[in-house]
């Protein structure tokens, strides 16, 4: 989140974050899901495998999302142009 906000999109860093996030996304709470997808979209860093996992986890827990988390998640997927496979 901080790197995306600061407009510092390091490909190596975001690749490493994507790999690590893919292994932990099942433990993410709605705010973690929304913040992660928002950061990647804001940084303009594509990671289809991560976005697929974030989409599936978001769908599974969408009932628990707060309105701001819903809005941020929708914005991020639309901005990234990533269609959910689920």
Short mmCIF file of N, CA and C in Angstrom, two decimals:
data_model
loop_
_atom_site.label_atom_id
_atom_site.label_comp_id
_atom_site.label_asym_id
_atom_site.label_seq_id
_atom_site.Cartn_x
_atom_site.Cartn_y
_atom_site.Cartn_z
N UNK A 1 0.83 -1.19 0.00
CA UNK A 1 0.00 0.00 0.00
C UNK A 1 0.87 1.25 0.00
N UNK A 2 1.86 1.30 0.87
CA UNK A 2 2.71 2.49 0.99
C UNK A 2 3.49 2.76 -0.29
N UNK A 3 4.04 1.74 -0.91
CA UNK A 3 4.80 1.95 -2.14
C UNK A 3 3.90 2.44 -3.26
N UNK A 4 2.69 1.92 -3.34
CA UNK A 4 1.75 2.36 -4.37
C UNK A 4 1.35 3.81 -4.14
N UNK A 5 1.08 4.16 -2.88
CA UNK A 5 0.70 5.53 -2.55
C UNK A 5 1.83 6.50 -2.85
N UNK A 6 3.04 6.08 -2.61
CA UNK A 6 4.21 6.93 -2.85
C UNK A 6 4.62 6.95 -4.32
N UNK A 7 3.87 6.24 -5.16
CA UNK A 7 4.17 6.16 -6.59
C UNK A 7 5.56 5.58 -6.83
N UNK A 8 5.86 4.54 -6.08
CA UNK A 8 7.14 3.84 -6.21
C UNK A 8 6.85 2.38 -6.56
N UNK A 9 6.76 2.12 -7.84
CA UNK A 9 6.38 0.79 -8.30
C UNK A 9 7.62 -0.01 -8.71
N UNK A 10 8.24 -0.67 -7.77
CA UNK A 10 9.39 -1.51 -8.03
C UNK A 10 8.90 -2.89 -8.49
N UNK A 11 9.23 -3.26 -9.72
CA UNK A 11 8.78 -4.55 -10.26
C UNK A 11 9.26 -5.72 -9.42
N UNK A 12 10.52 -5.70 -9.01
CA UNK A 12 11.06 -6.81 -8.21
C UNK A 12 10.31 -6.92 -6.88
N UNK A 13 10.06 -5.78 -6.26
CA UNK A 13 9.35 -5.79 -4.99
C UNK A 13 7.93 -6.32 -5.18
N UNK A 14 7.21 -5.80 -6.18
CA UNK A 14 5.83 -6.23 -6.38
C UNK A 14 5.75 -7.69 -6.81
N UNK A 15 6.75 -8.17 -7.56
CA UNK A 15 6.78 -9.60 -7.90
C UNK A 15 6.93 -10.45 -6.63
N UNK A 16 7.83 -10.02 -5.74
CA UNK A 16 8.03 -10.75 -4.48
C UNK A 16 6.79 -10.69 -3.60
N UNK A 17 6.16 -9.52 -3.54
CA UNK A 17 4.93 -9.38 -2.76
C UNK A 17 3.81 -10.25 -3.33
N UNK A 18 3.73 -10.33 -4.64
CA UNK A 18 2.70 -11.16 -5.28
C UNK A 18 2.91 -12.62 -4.94
N UNK A 19 4.14 -13.09 -5.01
CA UNK A 19 4.44 -14.48 -4.69
C UNK A 19 4.09 -14.79 -3.23
N UNK A 20 4.51 -13.92 -2.33
CA UNK A 20 4.22 -14.14 -0.91
C UNK A 20 2.72 -14.05 -0.64
N UNK A 21 2.06 -13.09 -1.25
CA UNK A 21 0.62 -12.92 -1.04
C UNK A 21 -0.17 -14.13 -1.53
N UNK A 22 0.26 -14.71 -2.63
CA UNK A 22 -0.44 -15.88 -3.17
C UNK A 22 -0.48 -17.02 -2.16
N UNK A 23 0.56 -17.14 -1.37
CA UNK A 23 0.61 -18.24 -0.40
C UNK A 23 -0.19 -17.93 0.86
N UNK A 24 -0.49 -16.65 1.11
CA UNK A 24 -1.18 -16.26 2.34
C UNK A 24 -2.58 -15.72 2.13
N UNK A 25 -3.02 -15.59 0.89
CA UNK A 25 -4.29 -14.93 0.61
C UNK A 25 -5.47 -15.61 1.32
N UNK A 26 -5.38 -16.88 1.59
CA UNK A 26 -6.44 -17.58 2.30
C UNK A 26 -6.64 -17.10 3.72
N UNK A 27 -5.64 -16.43 4.28
CA UNK A 27 -5.72 -15.90 5.63
C UNK A 27 -6.07 -14.41 5.67
N UNK A 28 -6.22 -13.80 4.48
CA UNK A 28 -6.50 -12.37 4.43
C UNK A 28 -7.93 -12.07 4.86
N UNK A 29 -8.08 -11.00 5.60
CA UNK A 29 -9.39 -10.47 5.96
C UNK A 29 -9.80 -9.49 4.85
N UNK A 30 -11.07 -9.07 4.80
CA UNK A 30 -11.50 -8.17 3.72
C UNK A 30 -10.61 -6.94 3.52
N UNK A 31 -10.18 -6.31 4.61
CA UNK A 31 -9.33 -5.13 4.45
C UNK A 31 -8.00 -5.50 3.80
N UNK A 32 -7.44 -6.66 4.14
CA UNK A 32 -6.18 -7.10 3.51
C UNK A 32 -6.38 -7.35 2.02
N UNK A 33 -7.50 -7.97 1.68
CA UNK A 33 -7.80 -8.23 0.26
C UNK A 33 -7.94 -6.93 -0.50
N UNK A 34 -8.73 -6.01 0.04
CA UNK A 34 -8.97 -4.73 -0.63
C UNK A 34 -7.68 -3.92 -0.75
N UNK A 35 -6.90 -3.86 0.30
CA UNK A 35 -5.65 -3.09 0.27
C UNK A 35 -4.65 -3.67 -0.72
N UNK A 36 -4.57 -4.98 -0.77
CA UNK A 36 -3.60 -5.62 -1.67
C UNK A 36 -3.97 -5.39 -3.13
N UNK A 37 -5.21 -5.64 -3.48
CA UNK A 37 -5.61 -5.45 -4.87
C UNK A 37 -5.54 -3.97 -5.25
N UNK A 38 -5.87 -3.08 -4.31
CA UNK A 38 -5.77 -1.64 -4.55
C UNK A 38 -4.32 -1.23 -4.83
N UNK A 39 -3.40 -1.73 -4.01
CA UNK A 39 -1.99 -1.37 -4.17
C UNK A 39 -1.45 -1.81 -5.52
N UNK A 40 -1.75 -3.03 -5.92
CA UNK A 40 -1.26 -3.52 -7.21
C UNK A 40 -1.87 -2.74 -8.37
N UNK A 41 -3.15 -2.42 -8.28
CA UNK A 41 -3.80 -1.65 -9.35
C UNK A 41 -3.25 -0.23 -9.40
N UNK A 42 -3.06 0.38 -8.24
CA UNK A 42 -2.54 1.74 -8.19
C UNK A 42 -1.12 1.81 -8.73
N UNK A 43 -0.33 0.80 -8.43
CA UNK A 43 1.06 0.75 -8.92
C UNK A 43 1.12 0.35 -10.39
N UNK A 44 0.01 -0.14 -10.93
CA UNK A 44 0.01 -0.58 -12.33
C UNK A 44 0.81 -1.85 -12.53
N UNK A 45 0.87 -2.67 -11.51
CA UNK A 45 1.65 -3.91 -11.59
C UNK A 45 0.70 -5.10 -11.77
N UNK A 46 0.77 -5.70 -12.93
CA UNK A 46 -0.09 -6.85 -13.23
C UNK A 46 0.46 -8.11 -12.58
N UNK A 47 -0.44 -8.86 -11.98
CA UNK A 47 -0.10 -10.17 -11.42
C UNK A 47 -1.35 -11.03 -11.52
N UNK A 48 -1.63 -11.57 -12.72
CA UNK A 48 -2.86 -12.35 -12.90
C UNK A 48 -3.05 -13.48 -11.89
N UNK A 49 -2.02 -14.26 -11.54
CA UNK A 49 -2.24 -15.32 -10.54
C UNK A 49 -2.70 -14.75 -9.20
N UNK A 50 -2.09 -13.65 -8.77
CA UNK A 50 -2.49 -13.04 -7.50
C UNK A 50 -3.91 -12.48 -7.61
N UNK A 51 -4.22 -11.79 -8.70
CA UNK A 51 -5.56 -11.23 -8.86
C UNK A 51 -6.62 -12.33 -8.90
N UNK A 52 -6.30 -13.46 -9.50
CA UNK A 52 -7.25 -14.58 -9.50
C UNK A 52 -7.52 -15.06 -8.08
N UNK A 53 -6.46 -15.19 -7.28
CA UNK A 53 -6.62 -15.65 -5.89
C UNK A 53 -7.35 -14.60 -5.05
N UNK A 54 -7.02 -13.33 -5.27
CA UNK A 54 -7.71 -12.27 -4.53
C UNK A 54 -9.18 -12.22 -4.90
N UNK A 55 -9.49 -12.44 -6.18
CA UNK A 55 -10.89 -12.45 -6.62
C UNK A 55 -11.65 -13.59 -5.96
N UNK A 56 -11.07 -14.78 -5.96
CA UNK A 56 -11.74 -15.93 -5.36
C UNK A 56 -11.95 -15.72 -3.86
N UNK A 57 -10.94 -15.19 -3.18
CA UNK A 57 -11.06 -14.95 -1.74
C UNK A 57 -12.08 -13.85 -1.46
N UNK A 58 -12.13 -12.84 -2.31
CA UNK A 58 -13.10 -11.75 -2.14
C UNK A 58 -14.52 -12.26 -2.33
N UNK A 59 -14.72 -13.08 -3.33
CA UNK A 59 -16.05 -13.64 -3.58
C UNK A 59 -16.49 -14.48 -2.37
N UNK A 60 -15.57 -15.26 -1.83
CA UNK A 60 -15.90 -16.14 -0.71
C UNK A 60 -16.25 -15.37 0.57
N UNK A 61 -15.72 -14.15 0.70
CA UNK A 61 -15.95 -13.41 1.95
C UNK A 61 -16.64 -12.07 1.73
N UNK A 62 -17.26 -11.88 0.56
CA UNK A 62 -17.83 -10.58 0.21
C UNK A 62 -18.87 -10.11 1.23
N UNK A 63 -19.55 -11.01 1.87
CA UNK A 63 -20.56 -10.65 2.86
C UNK A 63 -19.95 -9.90 4.05
N UNK A 64 -18.66 -10.11 4.29
CA UNK A 64 -17.96 -9.49 5.41
C UNK A 64 -17.31 -8.15 5.07
N UNK A 65 -17.36 -7.76 3.80
CA UNK A 65 -16.72 -6.52 3.37
C UNK A 65 -17.52 -5.31 3.86
N UNK A 66 -16.80 -4.29 4.31
CA UNK A 66 -17.41 -3.00 4.63
C UNK A 66 -17.59 -2.25 3.31
N UNK A 67 -18.47 -1.25 3.27
CA UNK A 67 -18.70 -0.53 2.02
C UNK A 67 -17.42 0.01 1.36
N UNK A 68 -16.50 0.57 2.14
CA UNK A 68 -15.27 1.11 1.56
C UNK A 68 -14.41 0.00 0.96
N UNK A 69 -14.38 -1.16 1.58
CA UNK A 69 -13.62 -2.30 1.05
C UNK A 69 -14.23 -2.78 -0.26
N UNK A 70 -15.56 -2.78 -0.34
CA UNK A 70 -16.24 -3.15 -1.59
C UNK A 70 -15.87 -2.17 -2.69
N UNK A 71 -15.95 -0.89 -2.38
CA UNK A 71 -15.66 0.14 -3.38
C UNK A 71 -14.21 0.07 -3.85
N UNK A 72 -13.29 -0.07 -2.91
CA UNK A 72 -11.86 -0.14 -3.28
C UNK A 72 -11.56 -1.38 -4.11
N UNK A 73 -12.17 -2.49 -3.76
CA UNK A 73 -11.93 -3.73 -4.50
C UNK A 73 -12.50 -3.63 -5.90
N UNK A 74 -13.71 -3.12 -6.03
CA UNK A 74 -14.32 -2.96 -7.36
C UNK A 74 -13.48 -2.01 -8.21
N UNK A 75 -13.06 -0.90 -7.62
CA UNK A 75 -12.24 0.07 -8.34
C UNK A 75 -10.93 -0.59 -8.82
N UNK A 76 -10.29 -1.34 -7.94
CA UNK A 76 -9.00 -1.94 -8.27
C UNK A 76 -9.11 -2.94 -9.41
N UNK A 77 -10.12 -3.81 -9.35
CA UNK A 77 -10.28 -4.78 -10.44
C UNK A 77 -10.61 -4.09 -11.75
N UNK A 78 -11.44 -3.05 -11.69
CA UNK A 78 -11.79 -2.31 -12.91
C UNK A 78 -10.58 -1.57 -13.47
N UNK A 79 -9.82 -0.94 -12.59
CA UNK A 79 -8.64 -0.19 -13.02
C UNK A 79 -7.58 -1.11 -13.61
N UNK A 80 -7.42 -2.27 -13.00
CA UNK A 80 -6.42 -3.23 -13.49
C UNK A 80 -6.91 -3.95 -14.75
N UNK A 81 -8.20 -3.87 -15.03
CA UNK A 81 -8.75 -4.56 -16.20
C UNK A 81 -8.69 -6.06 -16.05
N UNK A 82 -8.80 -6.52 -14.83
CA UNK A 82 -8.72 -7.96 -14.56
C UNK A 82 -10.11 -8.53 -14.32
N UNK A 83 -10.55 -9.38 -15.21
CA UNK A 83 -11.84 -10.04 -15.06
C UNK A 83 -11.68 -11.25 -14.14
N UNK A 84 -12.59 -11.38 -13.22
CA UNK A 84 -12.53 -12.50 -12.28
C UNK A 84 -12.84 -13.82 -13.00
N UNK A 85 -12.02 -14.85 -12.73
CA UNK A 85 -12.28 -16.15 -13.35
C UNK A 85 -13.42 -16.89 -12.65
N UNK A 86 -13.77 -16.44 -11.45
CA UNK A 86 -14.78 -17.14 -10.63
C UNK A 86 -16.17 -16.76 -11.05
#
